[in-house]
mmCIF file of C-alpha atoms and ligand atoms in Angstrom:
data_model
loop_
_atom_site.group_PDB
_atom_site.id
_atom_site.type_symbol
_atom_site.label_atom_id
_atom_site.label_comp_id
_atom_site.label_asym_id
_atom_site.label_seq_id
_atom_site.Cartn_x
_atom_site.Cartn_y
_atom_site.Cartn_z
ATOM 1 C CA MET E 1352 -6.793 4.602 -17.502
ATOM 2 C CA ILE E 1353 -9.270 2.748 -19.664
ATOM 3 C CA ARG E 1354 -10.861 4.615 -22.514
ATOM 4 C CA LEU E 1355 -13.630 3.533 -24.840
ATOM 5 C CA ALA E 1356 -13.629 6.026 -27.685
ATOM 6 C CA ASP E 1357 -16.775 6.081 -29.800
ATOM 7 C CA VAL E 1358 -17.196 2.326 -29.445
ATOM 8 C CA THR E 1359 -20.167 0.767 -31.174
ATOM 9 C CA PHE E 1360 -21.178 -2.827 -30.858
ATOM 10 C CA ARG E 1361 -24.316 -4.604 -31.909
ATOM 11 C CA TYR E 1362 -26.024 -7.889 -31.411
ATOM 12 C CA GLU E 1363 -28.881 -8.496 -33.825
ATOM 13 C CA ASP E 1364 -31.484 -6.359 -32.092
ATOM 14 C CA MET E 1365 -29.303 -4.397 -29.702
ATOM 15 C CA GLU E 1366 -27.076 -1.452 -30.542
ATOM 16 C CA MET E 1367 -24.588 -0.366 -27.918
ATOM 17 C CA TYR E 1368 -22.502 2.784 -27.799
ATOM 18 C CA PHE E 1369 -19.792 3.463 -25.249
ATOM 19 C CA ASP E 1370 -17.678 6.574 -24.913
ATOM 20 C CA ALA E 1371 -16.167 6.620 -21.460
ATOM 21 C CA VAL E 1372 -13.036 6.971 -19.384
ATOM 22 C CA PHE E 1373 -12.246 4.935 -16.294
ATOM 23 C CA THR E 1374 -9.549 6.852 -14.446
ATOM 24 C CA ALA E 1375 -6.287 5.093 -13.591
ATOM 25 C CA ALA E 1376 -6.270 3.511 -10.137
ATOM 26 C CA SER E 1377 -9.992 4.075 -9.629
ATOM 27 C CA PHE E 1378 -12.569 1.471 -8.615
ATOM 28 C CA THR E 1379 -15.727 1.789 -10.672
ATOM 29 C CA ALA E 1380 -18.876 -0.210 -10.126
ATOM 30 C CA ILE E 1381 -21.270 -0.744 -13.014
ATOM 31 C CA ILE E 1382 -24.931 -1.099 -12.130
ATOM 32 C CA GLY E 1383 -28.031 -1.309 -14.269
ATOM 33 C CA PRO E 1384 -30.789 -3.583 -15.515
ATOM 34 C CA SER E 1385 -30.177 -7.062 -16.802
ATOM 35 C CA GLY E 1386 -29.565 -7.180 -20.537
ATOM 36 C CA GLY E 1387 -28.331 -3.574 -20.615
ATOM 37 C CA GLY E 1388 -24.843 -4.427 -21.836
ATOM 38 C CA LYS E 1389 -22.761 -4.524 -18.642
ATOM 39 C CA SER E 1390 -21.043 -7.799 -19.491
ATOM 40 C CA THR E 1391 -20.557 -6.669 -23.076
ATOM 41 C CA LEU E 1392 -18.797 -3.523 -21.841
ATOM 42 C CA LEU E 1393 -16.338 -5.614 -19.823
ATOM 43 C CA ASN E 1394 -15.893 -8.034 -22.734
ATOM 44 C CA LEU E 1395 -15.005 -5.129 -25.024
ATOM 45 C CA ILE E 1396 -12.327 -3.983 -22.582
ATOM 46 C CA ALA E 1397 -11.016 -7.532 -22.113
ATOM 47 C CA GLY E 1398 -11.054 -8.316 -25.829
ATOM 48 C CA PHE E 1399 -13.626 -11.108 -25.773
ATOM 49 C CA GLU E 1400 -15.717 -8.862 -28.014
ATOM 50 C CA VAL E 1401 -14.391 -6.503 -30.672
ATOM 51 C CA PRO E 1402 -16.083 -3.172 -31.458
ATOM 52 C CA GLN E 1403 -17.702 -2.667 -34.833
ATOM 53 C CA SER E 1404 -16.225 0.826 -34.725
ATOM 54 C CA GLY E 1405 -14.289 2.971 -32.300
ATOM 55 C CA ARG E 1406 -11.257 2.193 -30.177
ATOM 56 C CA VAL E 1407 -10.369 0.752 -26.801
ATOM 57 C CA LEU E 1408 -7.327 2.205 -25.057
ATOM 58 C CA ILE E 1409 -5.595 1.063 -21.899
ATOM 59 C CA GLY E 1410 -3.171 3.675 -20.690
ATOM 60 C CA THR E 1411 -1.698 5.043 -23.882
ATOM 61 C CA GLN E 1412 -1.934 1.728 -25.707
ATOM 62 C CA ASP E 1413 -4.584 1.118 -28.365
ATOM 63 C CA VAL E 1414 -5.636 -2.466 -27.624
ATOM 64 C CA THR E 1415 -8.577 -2.597 -30.033
ATOM 65 C CA ALA E 1416 -6.918 -5.209 -32.238
ATOM 66 C CA LEU E 1417 -5.245 -7.225 -29.474
ATOM 67 C CA PRO E 1418 -6.533 -10.639 -28.373
ATOM 68 C CA PRO E 1419 -7.488 -10.989 -24.688
ATOM 69 C CA ASP E 1420 -4.260 -12.655 -23.559
ATOM 70 C CA GLN E 1421 -2.196 -9.783 -24.914
ATOM 71 C CA ARG E 1422 -4.150 -7.102 -23.086
ATOM 72 C CA PRO E 1423 -2.970 -5.841 -19.686
ATOM 73 C CA VAL E 1424 -6.190 -7.141 -18.160
ATOM 74 C CA ASN E 1425 -7.393 -9.701 -15.637
ATOM 75 C CA MET E 1426 -11.034 -10.722 -15.618
ATOM 76 C CA ILE E 1427 -13.004 -12.591 -12.971
ATOM 77 C CA PHE E 1428 -16.436 -13.969 -13.812
ATOM 78 C CA GLN E 1429 -19.357 -15.012 -11.629
ATOM 79 C CA ASP E 1430 -18.304 -18.632 -12.004
ATOM 80 C CA ASN E 1431 -16.275 -21.000 -14.165
ATOM 81 C CA ASN E 1432 -13.047 -19.204 -13.257
ATOM 82 C CA VAL E 1433 -11.244 -22.409 -12.340
ATOM 83 C CA PHE E 1434 -10.412 -25.707 -13.993
ATOM 84 C CA GLY E 1435 -12.209 -28.472 -12.122
ATOM 85 C CA HIS E 1436 -9.622 -31.183 -12.716
ATOM 86 C CA LEU E 1437 -6.694 -29.135 -11.390
ATOM 87 C CA ASP E 1438 -5.859 -28.368 -7.781
ATOM 88 C CA VAL E 1439 -5.878 -24.870 -6.322
ATOM 89 C CA TRP E 1440 -2.128 -24.341 -6.607
ATOM 90 C CA THR E 1441 -2.069 -25.345 -10.279
ATOM 91 C CA ASN E 1442 -5.082 -23.171 -11.061
ATOM 92 C CA VAL E 1443 -3.184 -20.183 -9.689
ATOM 93 C CA ALA E 1444 0.050 -21.218 -11.426
ATOM 94 C CA LEU E 1445 -1.746 -21.133 -14.794
ATOM 95 C CA GLY E 1446 -2.020 -17.394 -14.314
ATOM 96 C CA ILE E 1447 1.741 -17.176 -14.752
ATOM 97 C CA SER E 1448 2.391 -19.864 -17.336
ATOM 98 C CA PRO E 1449 -0.152 -21.861 -19.344
ATOM 99 C CA ARG E 1450 2.514 -24.575 -19.763
ATOM 100 C CA LEU E 1451 3.422 -24.455 -16.078
ATOM 101 C CA ALA E 1452 7.003 -23.489 -16.844
ATOM 102 C CA LEU E 1453 7.713 -21.932 -13.460
ATOM 103 C CA SER E 1454 10.819 -20.475 -11.893
ATOM 104 C CA ALA E 1455 11.538 -20.691 -8.177
ATOM 105 C CA GLU E 1456 10.485 -17.071 -7.930
ATOM 106 C CA ASP E 1457 7.189 -17.855 -9.683
ATOM 107 C CA ARG E 1458 6.508 -20.604 -7.152
ATOM 108 C CA GLU E 1459 7.111 -18.172 -4.361
ATOM 109 C CA ARG E 1460 4.700 -15.678 -5.902
ATOM 110 C CA ILE E 1461 2.051 -18.370 -6.112
ATOM 111 C CA ASP E 1462 2.511 -19.261 -2.440
ATOM 112 C CA THR E 1463 2.383 -15.597 -1.479
ATOM 113 C CA ALA E 1464 -0.827 -15.053 -3.466
ATOM 114 C CA LEU E 1465 -2.419 -18.096 -1.831
ATOM 115 C CA ALA E 1466 -1.445 -16.706 1.558
ATOM 116 C CA ASP E 1467 -2.898 -13.304 0.641
ATOM 117 C CA VAL E 1468 -6.301 -14.849 -0.108
ATOM 118 C CA GLY E 1469 -6.181 -17.249 2.841
ATOM 119 C CA LEU E 1470 -5.959 -20.472 0.853
ATOM 120 C CA VAL E 1471 -2.561 -21.860 1.863
ATOM 121 C CA SER E 1472 -4.011 -24.937 3.501
ATOM 122 C CA PHE E 1473 -6.272 -25.565 0.497
ATOM 123 C CA LYS E 1474 -3.629 -25.628 -2.176
ATOM 124 C CA GLN E 1475 -3.930 -29.304 -2.966
ATOM 125 C CA ARG E 1476 -7.712 -29.313 -3.075
ATOM 126 C CA LYS E 1477 -9.732 -29.554 -6.247
ATOM 127 C CA PRO E 1478 -12.345 -26.865 -6.897
ATOM 128 C CA ASP E 1479 -15.251 -29.197 -6.065
ATOM 129 C CA GLU E 1480 -13.816 -29.501 -2.552
ATOM 130 C CA LEU E 1481 -14.150 -25.738 -2.081
ATOM 131 C CA SER E 1482 -17.037 -23.416 -1.250
ATOM 132 C CA GLY E 1483 -18.169 -20.812 -3.789
ATOM 133 C CA GLY E 1484 -16.307 -18.112 -1.883
ATOM 134 C CA GLU E 1485 -13.125 -20.145 -1.789
ATOM 135 C CA ARG E 1486 -13.317 -20.784 -5.525
ATOM 136 C CA GLN E 1487 -13.552 -17.037 -6.119
ATOM 137 C CA ARG E 1488 -10.498 -16.590 -3.900
ATOM 138 C CA VAL E 1489 -8.626 -18.869 -6.272
ATOM 139 C CA ALA E 1490 -9.592 -16.548 -9.123
ATOM 140 C CA VAL E 1491 -8.404 -13.542 -7.091
ATOM 141 C CA ALA E 1492 -5.093 -15.306 -6.358
ATOM 142 C CA ARG E 1493 -4.613 -15.969 -10.059
ATOM 143 C CA ALA E 1494 -5.259 -12.307 -10.790
ATOM 144 C CA LEU E 1495 -2.651 -11.441 -8.147
ATOM 145 C CA VAL E 1496 0.073 -13.517 -9.785
ATOM 146 C CA ARG E 1497 -0.809 -12.282 -13.270
ATOM 147 C CA ASP E 1498 -0.346 -8.759 -12.011
ATOM 148 C CA ARG E 1499 -2.062 -6.784 -14.779
ATOM 149 C CA PRO E 1500 -2.955 -3.131 -14.220
ATOM 150 C CA VAL E 1501 -6.647 -3.578 -15.102
ATOM 151 C CA LEU E 1502 -8.968 -5.859 -13.152
ATOM 152 C CA LEU E 1503 -12.475 -6.525 -14.471
ATOM 153 C CA LEU E 1504 -15.051 -8.343 -12.373
ATOM 154 C CA ASP E 1505 -18.416 -9.479 -13.747
ATOM 155 C CA GLU E 1506 -20.782 -10.073 -10.833
ATOM 156 C CA PRO E 1507 -17.964 -11.963 -9.152
ATOM 157 C CA PHE E 1508 -19.546 -12.422 -5.757
ATOM 158 C CA ALA E 1509 -23.228 -12.574 -6.668
ATOM 159 C CA ALA E 1510 -23.567 -16.114 -5.352
ATOM 160 C CA LEU E 1511 -22.126 -15.261 -1.942
ATOM 161 C CA GLY E 1512 -23.897 -14.053 1.191
ATOM 162 C CA PRO E 1513 -23.494 -10.459 2.435
ATOM 163 C CA ALA E 1514 -20.710 -11.088 4.972
ATOM 164 C CA LEU E 1515 -18.626 -13.094 2.549
ATOM 165 C CA ARG E 1516 -19.226 -10.536 -0.201
ATOM 166 C CA ARG E 1517 -17.774 -7.863 2.058
ATOM 167 C CA ASP E 1518 -14.723 -10.009 2.790
ATOM 168 C CA MET E 1519 -14.179 -10.485 -0.929
ATOM 169 C CA LEU E 1520 -14.671 -6.785 -1.636
ATOM 170 C CA ASP E 1521 -12.130 -6.029 1.099
ATOM 171 C CA LEU E 1522 -9.705 -8.373 -0.623
ATOM 172 C CA VAL E 1523 -10.191 -6.718 -3.999
ATOM 173 C CA THR E 1524 -9.978 -3.240 -2.498
ATOM 174 C CA ALA E 1525 -6.723 -4.102 -0.714
ATOM 175 C CA MET E 1526 -5.301 -5.438 -3.971
ATOM 176 C CA GLN E 1527 -6.538 -2.392 -5.879
ATOM 177 C CA LYS E 1528 -4.889 -0.002 -3.427
ATOM 178 C CA ALA E 1529 -1.605 -1.909 -3.046
ATOM 179 C CA ARG E 1530 -1.096 -2.188 -6.805
ATOM 180 C CA ARG E 1531 -2.971 0.902 -7.930
ATOM 181 C CA LEU E 1532 -5.151 -1.210 -10.202
ATOM 182 C CA THR E 1533 -7.907 0.199 -12.344
ATOM 183 C CA VAL E 1534 -10.900 -1.885 -11.309
ATOM 184 C CA VAL E 1535 -14.266 -2.117 -13.082
ATOM 185 C CA MET E 1536 -16.813 -4.324 -11.351
ATOM 186 C CA VAL E 1537 -20.321 -5.182 -12.495
ATOM 187 C CA SER E 1538 -22.606 -5.742 -9.527
ATOM 188 C CA HIS E 1539 -26.277 -6.329 -8.950
ATOM 189 C CA GLN E 1540 -25.956 -5.153 -5.389
ATOM 190 C CA PRO E 1541 -25.989 -1.344 -5.082
ATOM 191 C CA GLU E 1542 -24.595 -1.731 -1.568
ATOM 192 C CA ASP E 1543 -21.489 -3.393 -3.021
ATOM 193 C CA ALA E 1544 -20.927 -0.329 -5.181
ATOM 194 C CA GLN E 1545 -21.385 1.922 -2.160
ATOM 195 C CA TYR E 1546 -19.079 -0.192 -0.053
ATOM 196 C CA ALA E 1547 -16.158 -0.552 -2.434
ATOM 197 C CA ALA E 1548 -16.322 1.739 -5.448
ATOM 198 C CA SER E 1549 -14.949 5.265 -5.760
ATOM 199 C CA HIS E 1550 -17.088 5.743 -8.867
ATOM 200 C CA THR E 1551 -20.291 4.163 -10.079
ATOM 201 C CA ALA E 1552 -21.717 4.025 -13.583
ATOM 202 C CA TYR E 1553 -25.365 3.487 -14.380
ATOM 203 C CA LEU E 1554 -25.713 1.549 -17.629
ATOM 204 C CA GLU E 1555 -28.962 0.936 -19.439
ATOM 205 C CA ALA E 1556 -29.942 -0.102 -22.966
ATOM 206 C CA GLY E 1557 -26.377 -0.181 -24.271
ATOM 207 C CA ARG E 1558 -25.370 3.244 -22.934
ATOM 208 C CA ILE E 1559 -23.540 4.525 -19.875
ATOM 209 C CA VAL E 1560 -26.182 6.973 -18.726
ATOM 210 C CA ALA E 1561 -24.001 8.423 -15.953
ATOM 211 C CA LEU E 1562 -20.595 7.831 -14.373
ATOM 212 C CA ARG E 1563 -19.970 9.746 -11.168
ATOM 213 C CA PRO E 1564 -18.341 9.514 -7.768
ATOM 214 C CA THR E 1565 -20.374 6.816 -6.018
ATOM 215 C CA ALA E 1566 -22.032 9.003 -3.379
ATOM 216 C CA GLU E 1567 -23.046 11.539 -6.018
ATOM 217 C CA LEU E 1568 -24.517 8.940 -8.316
ATOM 218 C CA PHE E 1569 -26.660 7.412 -5.604
ATOM 219 C CA ALA E 1570 -27.870 10.838 -4.479
ATOM 220 C CA ALA E 1571 -28.625 12.023 -8.004
ATOM 221 C CA THR E 1572 -32.159 12.762 -9.148
ATOM 222 C CA ASP E 1573 -31.287 13.709 -12.727
ATOM 223 C CA ILE E 1574 -30.321 10.307 -14.103
ATOM 224 C CA PRO E 1575 -33.011 8.810 -16.339
ATOM 225 C CA GLY E 1576 -33.908 5.266 -15.355
ATOM 226 C CA LEU E 1577 -31.873 5.179 -12.151
ATOM 227 C CA ALA E 1578 -34.764 5.741 -9.732
ATOM 228 C CA ALA E 1579 -36.821 3.057 -11.439
ATOM 229 C CA TYR E 1580 -33.883 0.672 -11.368
ATOM 230 C CA LEU E 1581 -33.151 1.230 -7.690
ATOM 231 C CA GLY E 1582 -36.843 1.229 -6.771
ATOM 232 C CA ASP E 1583 -37.381 1.228 -3.039
ATOM 233 C CA TRP E 1584 -33.771 0.381 -2.383
ATOM 234 C CA ARG E 1585 -32.695 4.023 -2.093
ATOM 235 C CA SER E 1586 -35.332 4.994 0.431
ATOM 236 C CA ILE E 1587 -34.789 2.022 2.704
ATOM 237 C CA GLY E 1588 -32.228 3.141 5.238
ATOM 238 C CA GLN E 1589 -29.329 3.763 2.870
HETATM 239 P P1 ADP C 1040 -25.922 -7.480 -18.920
HETATM 240 O O1 ADP C 1040 -24.592 -8.030 -18.544
HETATM 241 O O2 ADP C 1040 -26.107 -6.041 -18.571
HETATM 242 O O3 ADP C 1040 -27.039 -8.301 -18.372
HETATM 243 P P2 ADP C 1040 -25.192 -8.284 -21.605
HETATM 244 O O4 ADP C 1040 -24.012 -7.471 -21.968
HETATM 245 O O5 ADP C 1040 -24.960 -9.694 -21.213
HETATM 246 O O6 ADP C 1040 -26.054 -7.515 -20.512
HETATM 247 O O7 ADP C 1040 -26.189 -8.329 -22.836
HETATM 248 C C1 ADP C 1040 -26.627 -7.166 -23.512
HETATM 249 C C2 ADP C 1040 -27.544 -7.549 -24.648
HETATM 250 O O8 ADP C 1040 -26.831 -8.272 -25.630
HETATM 251 C C3 ADP C 1040 -28.706 -8.411 -24.235
HETATM 252 O O9 ADP C 1040 -29.829 -7.964 -24.961
HETATM 253 C C4 ADP C 1040 -28.309 -9.783 -24.639
HETATM 254 O O10 ADP C 1040 -29.436 -10.549 -24.972
HETATM 255 C C5 ADP C 1040 -27.428 -9.530 -25.843
HETATM 256 N N1 ADP C 1040 -26.374 -10.536 -25.965
HETATM 257 C C6 ADP C 1040 -25.403 -10.781 -25.041
HETATM 258 N N2 ADP C 1040 -24.552 -11.733 -25.489
HETATM 259 C C7 ADP C 1040 -25.019 -12.101 -26.707
HETATM 260 C C8 ADP C 1040 -24.581 -13.033 -27.687
HETATM 261 N N3 ADP C 1040 -23.478 -13.777 -27.504
HETATM 262 N N4 ADP C 1040 -25.316 -13.132 -28.836
HETATM 263 C C9 ADP C 1040 -26.397 -12.365 -29.042
HETATM 264 N N5 ADP C 1040 -26.853 -11.465 -28.159
HETATM 265 C C10 ADP C 1040 -26.178 -11.322 -27.008
HETATM 266 MG MG1 MG C 1041 -24.024 -9.635 -17.421
#
C-alpha cells in the first residue's frame, strides 16, 4: 500500500494537495492534463520531491524523510533510464550494486531478468544500438533485479507505437502479478489505462479528483474535468 496523508507541495504558482491510498498489489493508472502534477505525485512517492507538509507511507513504513535510494521503490521514466556509455548487462547490474560488486547469484538474476524482457542477445550492446522499446526493456529488467514492492512509471512507453506499448504493458502486468507489486503508472493514453490498470485516477490542478476501478472511472459522469479532458475519445468506439 502507498499512502499520501495530507501531503502538500508547492512550486511558486502551483499548490498541490494529495490525500490518497494506492492499494497493495493494485495497478493504478494516473491520467489528466499536462502540468496537473502527475509527475510530481510520483516524485513525492519516490522521494525526488519532499512534501512541505504531510506524510508518505509505503506499507507501514513512514518514508517521508527517506532519500529515494532507501525507499522500497523502482521508478521508470519516459527516457534517460539508461547510461549511454554502459552496455545493457551493466545497466541492469547497476540495479543490484552501484559498484558492480556482484555475487554469482546476482549474475544469474541479471541473466534471468534479461531473458524475461527478451534482451539476452542484446546484453553487450550499448543503448544507442537499441530501439526506444528495447531501451525501456532494459529499464524494466533493472526494476526486476532491484525487486522493490512499488513500481512507478512516468509515461514510460509514450514514445512507442500501439503494438509495442501493449507488449510493454503485458510485461509490466506480468511482473506486477508475479511479484504482487503496487504499480502506479502515469499515461497520456486512456487506452493504456483501460488495458492494464485495475484502478485509474484522474488528476487535475494538483488534486486527485477521483480514483476508482478503471471501468467505473471511464464510465463516470460525475467527475469534474474528466469529460473535457477525454473529449471525443470516450465516444469513439471505446
Ligand atoms: P504533469 O506531470 O502532470 O505534466 P508536473 O508534475 O510535471 O505535471 O508539473 C506540475 C506543475 O508543477 C506544473 O505547473 C509545472 O510547471 C510545475 N513544475 C514541475 N516541476 C517544476 C520545477 N522543478 N520547478 C518549478 N515548477 C515545476
Ligand atoms: Mg509529467
